[in-house]
PDB file of C-alpha atoms in Angstrom:
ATOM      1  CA  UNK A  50     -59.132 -23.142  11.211  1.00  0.00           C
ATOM      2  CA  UNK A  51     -61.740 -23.715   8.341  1.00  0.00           C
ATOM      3  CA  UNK A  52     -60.603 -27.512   8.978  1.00  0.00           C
ATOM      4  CA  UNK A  53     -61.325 -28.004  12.608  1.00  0.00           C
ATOM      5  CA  UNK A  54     -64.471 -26.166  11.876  1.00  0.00           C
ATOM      6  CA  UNK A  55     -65.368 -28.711   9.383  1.00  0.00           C
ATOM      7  CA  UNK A  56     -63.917 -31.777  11.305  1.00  0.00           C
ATOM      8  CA  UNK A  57     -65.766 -30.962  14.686  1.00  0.00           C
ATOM      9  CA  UNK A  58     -69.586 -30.315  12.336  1.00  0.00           C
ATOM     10  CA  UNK A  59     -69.068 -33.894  11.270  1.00  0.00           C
ATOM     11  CA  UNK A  60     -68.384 -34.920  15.192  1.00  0.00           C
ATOM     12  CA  UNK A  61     -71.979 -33.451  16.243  1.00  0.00           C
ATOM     13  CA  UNK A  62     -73.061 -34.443  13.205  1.00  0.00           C
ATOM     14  CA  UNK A  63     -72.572 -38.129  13.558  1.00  0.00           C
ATOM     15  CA  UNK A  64     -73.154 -38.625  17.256  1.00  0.00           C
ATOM     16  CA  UNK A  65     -76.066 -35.797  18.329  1.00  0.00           C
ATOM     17  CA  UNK A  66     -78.076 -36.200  15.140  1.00  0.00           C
ATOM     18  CA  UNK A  67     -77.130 -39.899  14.110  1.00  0.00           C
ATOM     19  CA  UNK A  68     -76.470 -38.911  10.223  1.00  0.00           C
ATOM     20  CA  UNK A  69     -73.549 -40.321   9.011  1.00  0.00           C
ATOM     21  CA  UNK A  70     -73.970 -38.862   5.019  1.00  0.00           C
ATOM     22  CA  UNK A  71     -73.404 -35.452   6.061  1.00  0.00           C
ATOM     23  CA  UNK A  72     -70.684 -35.995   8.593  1.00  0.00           C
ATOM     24  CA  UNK A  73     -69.339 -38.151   5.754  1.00  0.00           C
ATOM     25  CA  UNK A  74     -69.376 -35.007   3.378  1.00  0.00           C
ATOM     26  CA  UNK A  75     -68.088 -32.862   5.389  1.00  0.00           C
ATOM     27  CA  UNK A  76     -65.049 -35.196   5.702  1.00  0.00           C
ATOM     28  CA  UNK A  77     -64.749 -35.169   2.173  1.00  0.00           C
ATOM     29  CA  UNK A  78     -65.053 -31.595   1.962  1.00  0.00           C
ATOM     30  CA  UNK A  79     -61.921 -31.506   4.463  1.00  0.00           C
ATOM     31  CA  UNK A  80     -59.992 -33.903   2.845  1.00  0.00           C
ATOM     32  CA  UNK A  81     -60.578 -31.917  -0.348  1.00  0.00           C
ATOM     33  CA  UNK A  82     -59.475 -28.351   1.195  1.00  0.00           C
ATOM     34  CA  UNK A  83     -56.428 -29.763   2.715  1.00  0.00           C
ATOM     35  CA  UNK A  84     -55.152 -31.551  -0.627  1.00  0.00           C
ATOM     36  CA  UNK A  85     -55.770 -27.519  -1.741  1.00  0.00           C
ATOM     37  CA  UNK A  86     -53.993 -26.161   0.925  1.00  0.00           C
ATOM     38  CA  UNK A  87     -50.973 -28.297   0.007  1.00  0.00           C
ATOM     39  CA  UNK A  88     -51.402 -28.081  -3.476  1.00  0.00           C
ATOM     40  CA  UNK A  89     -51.100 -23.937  -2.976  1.00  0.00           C
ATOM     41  CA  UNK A  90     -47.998 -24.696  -0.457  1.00  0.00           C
ATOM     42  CA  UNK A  91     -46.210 -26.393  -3.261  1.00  0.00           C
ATOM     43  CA  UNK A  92     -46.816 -23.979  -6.010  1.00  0.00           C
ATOM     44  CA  UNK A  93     -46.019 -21.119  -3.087  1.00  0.00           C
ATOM     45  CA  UNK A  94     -42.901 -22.972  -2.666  1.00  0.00           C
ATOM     46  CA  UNK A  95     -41.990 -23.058  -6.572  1.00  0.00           C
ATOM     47  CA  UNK A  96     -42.349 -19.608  -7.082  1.00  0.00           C
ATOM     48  CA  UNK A  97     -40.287 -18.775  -3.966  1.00  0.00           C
ATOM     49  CA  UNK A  98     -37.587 -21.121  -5.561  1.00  0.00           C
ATOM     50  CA  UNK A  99     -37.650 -19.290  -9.086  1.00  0.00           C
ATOM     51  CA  UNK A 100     -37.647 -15.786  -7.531  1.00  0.00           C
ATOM     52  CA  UNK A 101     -34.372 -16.810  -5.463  1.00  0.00           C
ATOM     53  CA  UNK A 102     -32.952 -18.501  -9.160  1.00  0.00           C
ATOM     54  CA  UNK A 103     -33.777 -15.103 -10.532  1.00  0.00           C
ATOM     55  CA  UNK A 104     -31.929 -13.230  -7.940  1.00  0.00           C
ATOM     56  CA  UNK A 105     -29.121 -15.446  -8.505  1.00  0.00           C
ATOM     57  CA  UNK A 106     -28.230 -15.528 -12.006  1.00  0.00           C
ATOM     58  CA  UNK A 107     -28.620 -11.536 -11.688  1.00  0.00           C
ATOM     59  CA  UNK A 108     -26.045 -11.289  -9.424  1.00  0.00           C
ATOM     60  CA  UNK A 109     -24.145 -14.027 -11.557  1.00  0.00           C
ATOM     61  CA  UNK A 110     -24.623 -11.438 -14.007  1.00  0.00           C
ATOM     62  CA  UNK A 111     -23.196  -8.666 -12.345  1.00  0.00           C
ATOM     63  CA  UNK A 112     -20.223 -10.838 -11.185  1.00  0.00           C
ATOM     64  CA  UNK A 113     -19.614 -11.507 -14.983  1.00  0.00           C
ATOM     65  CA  UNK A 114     -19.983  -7.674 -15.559  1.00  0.00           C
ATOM     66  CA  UNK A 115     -17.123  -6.854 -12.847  1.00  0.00           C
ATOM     67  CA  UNK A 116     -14.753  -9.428 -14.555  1.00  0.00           C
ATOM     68  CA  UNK A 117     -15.208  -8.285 -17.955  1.00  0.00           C
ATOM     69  CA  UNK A 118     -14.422  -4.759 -17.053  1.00  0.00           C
ATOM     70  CA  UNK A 119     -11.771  -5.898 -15.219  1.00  0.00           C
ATOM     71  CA  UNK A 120      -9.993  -7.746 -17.975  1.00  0.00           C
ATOM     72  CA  UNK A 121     -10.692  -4.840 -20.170  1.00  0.00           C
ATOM     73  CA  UNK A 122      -8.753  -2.581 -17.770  1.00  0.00           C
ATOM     74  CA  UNK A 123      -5.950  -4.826 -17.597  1.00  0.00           C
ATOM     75  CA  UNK A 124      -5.613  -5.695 -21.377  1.00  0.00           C
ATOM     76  CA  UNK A 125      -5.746  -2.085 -21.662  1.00  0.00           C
ATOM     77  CA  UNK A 126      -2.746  -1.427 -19.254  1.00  0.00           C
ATOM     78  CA  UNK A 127      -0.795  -4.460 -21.031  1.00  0.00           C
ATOM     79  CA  UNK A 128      -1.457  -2.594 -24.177  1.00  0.00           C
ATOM     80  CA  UNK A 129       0.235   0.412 -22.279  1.00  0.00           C
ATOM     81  CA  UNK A 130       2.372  -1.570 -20.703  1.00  0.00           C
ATOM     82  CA  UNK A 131       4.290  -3.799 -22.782  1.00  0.00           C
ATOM     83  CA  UNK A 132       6.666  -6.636 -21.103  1.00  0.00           C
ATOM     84  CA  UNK A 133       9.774  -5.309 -23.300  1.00  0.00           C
ATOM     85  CA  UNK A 134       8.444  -1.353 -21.951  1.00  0.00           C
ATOM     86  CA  UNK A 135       9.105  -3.340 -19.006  1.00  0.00           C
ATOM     87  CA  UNK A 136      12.242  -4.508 -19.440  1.00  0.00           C
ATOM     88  CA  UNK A 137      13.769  -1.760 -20.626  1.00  0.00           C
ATOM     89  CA  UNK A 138      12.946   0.146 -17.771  1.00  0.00           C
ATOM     90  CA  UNK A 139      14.722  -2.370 -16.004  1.00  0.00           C
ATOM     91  CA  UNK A 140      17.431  -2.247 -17.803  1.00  0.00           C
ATOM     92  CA  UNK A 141      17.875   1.617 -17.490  1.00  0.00           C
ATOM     93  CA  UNK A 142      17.291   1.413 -14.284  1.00  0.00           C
ATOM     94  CA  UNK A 143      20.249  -1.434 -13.507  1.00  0.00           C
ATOM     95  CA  UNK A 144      22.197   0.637 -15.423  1.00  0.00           C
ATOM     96  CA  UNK A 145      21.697   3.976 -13.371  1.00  0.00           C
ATOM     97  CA  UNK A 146      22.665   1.914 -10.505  1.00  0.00           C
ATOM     98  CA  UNK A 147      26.083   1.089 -12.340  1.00  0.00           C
ATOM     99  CA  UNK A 148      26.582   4.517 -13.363  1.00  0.00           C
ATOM    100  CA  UNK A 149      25.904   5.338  -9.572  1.00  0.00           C
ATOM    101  CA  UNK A 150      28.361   2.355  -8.399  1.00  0.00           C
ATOM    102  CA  UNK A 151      31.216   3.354 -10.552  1.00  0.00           C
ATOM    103  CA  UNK A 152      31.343   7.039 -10.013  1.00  0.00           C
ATOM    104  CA  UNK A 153      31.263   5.905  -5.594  1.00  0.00           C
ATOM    105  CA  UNK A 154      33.996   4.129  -6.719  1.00  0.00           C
ATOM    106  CA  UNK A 155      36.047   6.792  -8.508  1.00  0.00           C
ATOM    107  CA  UNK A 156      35.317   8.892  -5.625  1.00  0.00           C
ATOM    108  CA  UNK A 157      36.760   6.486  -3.013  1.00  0.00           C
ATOM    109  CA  UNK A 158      39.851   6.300  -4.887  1.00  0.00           C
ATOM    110  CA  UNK A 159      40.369  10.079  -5.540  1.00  0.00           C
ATOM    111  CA  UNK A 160      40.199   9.879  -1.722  1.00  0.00           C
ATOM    112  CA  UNK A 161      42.541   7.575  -1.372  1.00  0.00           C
ATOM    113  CA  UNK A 162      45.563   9.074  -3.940  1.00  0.00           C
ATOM    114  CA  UNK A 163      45.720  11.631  -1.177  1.00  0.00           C
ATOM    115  CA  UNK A 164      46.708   9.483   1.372  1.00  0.00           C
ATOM    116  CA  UNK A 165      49.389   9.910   3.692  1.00  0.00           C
ATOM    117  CA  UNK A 166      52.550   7.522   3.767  1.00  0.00           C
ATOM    118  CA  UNK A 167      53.265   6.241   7.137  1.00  0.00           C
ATOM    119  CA  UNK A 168      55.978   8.675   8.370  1.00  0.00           C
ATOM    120  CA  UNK A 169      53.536  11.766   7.548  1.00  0.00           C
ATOM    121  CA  UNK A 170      50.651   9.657   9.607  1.00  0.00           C
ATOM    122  CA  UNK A 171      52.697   9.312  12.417  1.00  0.00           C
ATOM    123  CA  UNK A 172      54.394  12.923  12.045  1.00  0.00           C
ATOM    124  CA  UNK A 173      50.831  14.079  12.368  1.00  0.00           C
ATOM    125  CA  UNK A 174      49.407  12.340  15.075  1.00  0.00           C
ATOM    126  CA  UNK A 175      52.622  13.070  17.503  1.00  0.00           C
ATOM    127  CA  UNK A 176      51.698  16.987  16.067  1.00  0.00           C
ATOM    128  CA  UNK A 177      48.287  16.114  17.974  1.00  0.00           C
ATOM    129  CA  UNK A 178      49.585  14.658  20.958  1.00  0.00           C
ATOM    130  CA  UNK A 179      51.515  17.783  21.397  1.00  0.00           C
ATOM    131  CA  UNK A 180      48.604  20.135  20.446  1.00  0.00           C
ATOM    132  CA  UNK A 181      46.427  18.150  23.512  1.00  0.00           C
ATOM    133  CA  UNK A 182      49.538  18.249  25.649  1.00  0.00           C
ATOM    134  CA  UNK A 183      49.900  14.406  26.097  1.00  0.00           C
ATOM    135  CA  UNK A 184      53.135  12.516  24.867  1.00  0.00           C
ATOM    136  CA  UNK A 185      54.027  11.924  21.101  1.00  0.00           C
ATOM    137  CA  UNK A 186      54.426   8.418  19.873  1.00  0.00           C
ATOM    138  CA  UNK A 187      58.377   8.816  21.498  1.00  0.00           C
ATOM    139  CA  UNK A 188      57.028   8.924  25.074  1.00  0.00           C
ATOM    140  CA  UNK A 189      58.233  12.171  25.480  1.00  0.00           C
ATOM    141  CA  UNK A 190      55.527  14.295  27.517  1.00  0.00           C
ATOM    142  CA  UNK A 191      55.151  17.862  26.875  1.00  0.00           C
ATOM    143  CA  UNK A 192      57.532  20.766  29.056  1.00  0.00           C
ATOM    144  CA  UNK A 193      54.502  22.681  30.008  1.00  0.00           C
ATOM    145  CA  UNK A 194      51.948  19.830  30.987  1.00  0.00           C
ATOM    146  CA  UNK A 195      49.591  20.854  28.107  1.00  0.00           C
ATOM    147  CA  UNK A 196      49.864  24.405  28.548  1.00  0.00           C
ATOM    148  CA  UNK A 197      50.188  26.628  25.501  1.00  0.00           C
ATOM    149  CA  UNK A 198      51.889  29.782  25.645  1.00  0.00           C
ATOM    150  CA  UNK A 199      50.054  32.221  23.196  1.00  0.00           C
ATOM    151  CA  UNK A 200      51.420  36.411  21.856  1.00  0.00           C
ATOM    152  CA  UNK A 201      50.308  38.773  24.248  1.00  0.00           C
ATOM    153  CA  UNK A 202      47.816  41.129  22.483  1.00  0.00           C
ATOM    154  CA  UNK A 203      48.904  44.719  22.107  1.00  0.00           C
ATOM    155  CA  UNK A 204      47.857  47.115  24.431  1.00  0.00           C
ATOM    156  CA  UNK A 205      48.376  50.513  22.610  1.00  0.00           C
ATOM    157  CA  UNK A 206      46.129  51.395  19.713  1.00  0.00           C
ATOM    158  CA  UNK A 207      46.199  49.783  16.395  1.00  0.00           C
ATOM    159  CA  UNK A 208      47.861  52.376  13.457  1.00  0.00           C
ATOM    160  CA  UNK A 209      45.473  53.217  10.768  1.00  0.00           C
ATOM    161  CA  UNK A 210      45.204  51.784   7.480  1.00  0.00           C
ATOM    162  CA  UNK A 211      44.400  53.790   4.461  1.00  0.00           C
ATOM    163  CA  UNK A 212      41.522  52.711   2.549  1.00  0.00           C
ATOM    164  CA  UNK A 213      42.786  50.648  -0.658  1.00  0.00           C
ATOM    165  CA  UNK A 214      42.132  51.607  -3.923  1.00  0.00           C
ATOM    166  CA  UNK A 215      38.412  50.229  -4.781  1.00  0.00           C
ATOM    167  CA  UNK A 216      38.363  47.528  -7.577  1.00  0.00           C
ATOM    168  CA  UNK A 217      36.971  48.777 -10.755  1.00  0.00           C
ATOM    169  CA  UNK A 218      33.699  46.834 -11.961  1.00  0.00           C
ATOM    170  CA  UNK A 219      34.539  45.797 -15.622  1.00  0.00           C
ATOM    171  CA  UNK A 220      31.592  46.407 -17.662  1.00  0.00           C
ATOM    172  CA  UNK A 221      29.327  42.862 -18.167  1.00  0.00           C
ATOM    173  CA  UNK A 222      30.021  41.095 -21.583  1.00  0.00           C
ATOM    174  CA  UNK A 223      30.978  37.525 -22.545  1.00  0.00           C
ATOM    175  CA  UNK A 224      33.476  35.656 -20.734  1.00  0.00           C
ATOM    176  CA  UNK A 225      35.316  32.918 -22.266  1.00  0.00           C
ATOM    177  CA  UNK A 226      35.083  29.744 -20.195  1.00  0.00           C
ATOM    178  CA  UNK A 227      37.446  26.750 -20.579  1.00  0.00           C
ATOM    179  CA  UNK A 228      36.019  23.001 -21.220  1.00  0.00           C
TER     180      UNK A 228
END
């Protein structure tokens, strides 16, 4: 603004009034304010630069404050934490699982010394057949067609029972337990 106010003096200057010093001044008094101008811009412009470096490097800082506390908490729980801690823990662990494995396993087989040879299988099932009034593993079918004949229930009065003798408590005291 100043400028064009400067620049359009030395217009009316030169051509109304014919004097070329003082339009020539005020030219120089232009050129002069606009070297200041962008003198100030570039110094304006440096100081925005070092406030944005300063903003920067504190953040940096911060970041470099998060690791170290970071690593501190993790060389902490290492210290806790040991790799052979770990490993044992493993190993306990592995082993519970084989203690876990083997007594399945004992299990299964305790199952299995009660099994039932063939004959008593078969003895069995034809037992079923019968009970559900099919045929048994013979082909022979059932008489009745499935139909079981159950006791008729009496219809006179049940005889009384005399109360039996109630079972002395034995006083408490130690009992002897086998191991």
């Amino acid at each position: 603004l100043d400028s064009t106010n400067l620049l359009a003096r030395a217009k009316t200057l030169k051509h109304e009034k014919n004097d070329s010093k003082n339009a020539l001044n005020l030219l120089k008094l232009r050129k002069m304010k606009l070297k200041e101008v962008d003198k100030i811009d570039t110094q304006l412009l440096t100081i925005q630069t070092m406030v944005s470096n300063i903003r920067s490097k504190e953040e940096e800082k911060e970041v470099l404050a998060a690791l170290r506390t970071g690593k501190d908490a993790l060389q902490k729980l290492h210290e806790e934490n040991t790799l052979e801690d770990v490993l044992n823990l493993m190993d306990g662990i592995e082993e519970q699982n084989e203690l876990e494995r083997e007594i399945n396993v004992a299990l299964v087989q305790t199952g299995e010394n009660v099994a039932l040879s063939i004959g008593e299988e078969e003895e069995l099932e034809n037992e079923l057949l019968a009970l559900m009034g099919g045929t048994d593993a013979d082909g022979i079918t059932d008489k009745d067609d499935g139909k079981i004949e159950l006791p008729v229930a009496p219809s006179e009065k049940l005889p009384e029972v005399e109360d039996p003798e109630p079972i002395k408590k034995q006083p408490a005291g130690r009992v002897a337990v086998a191991s």
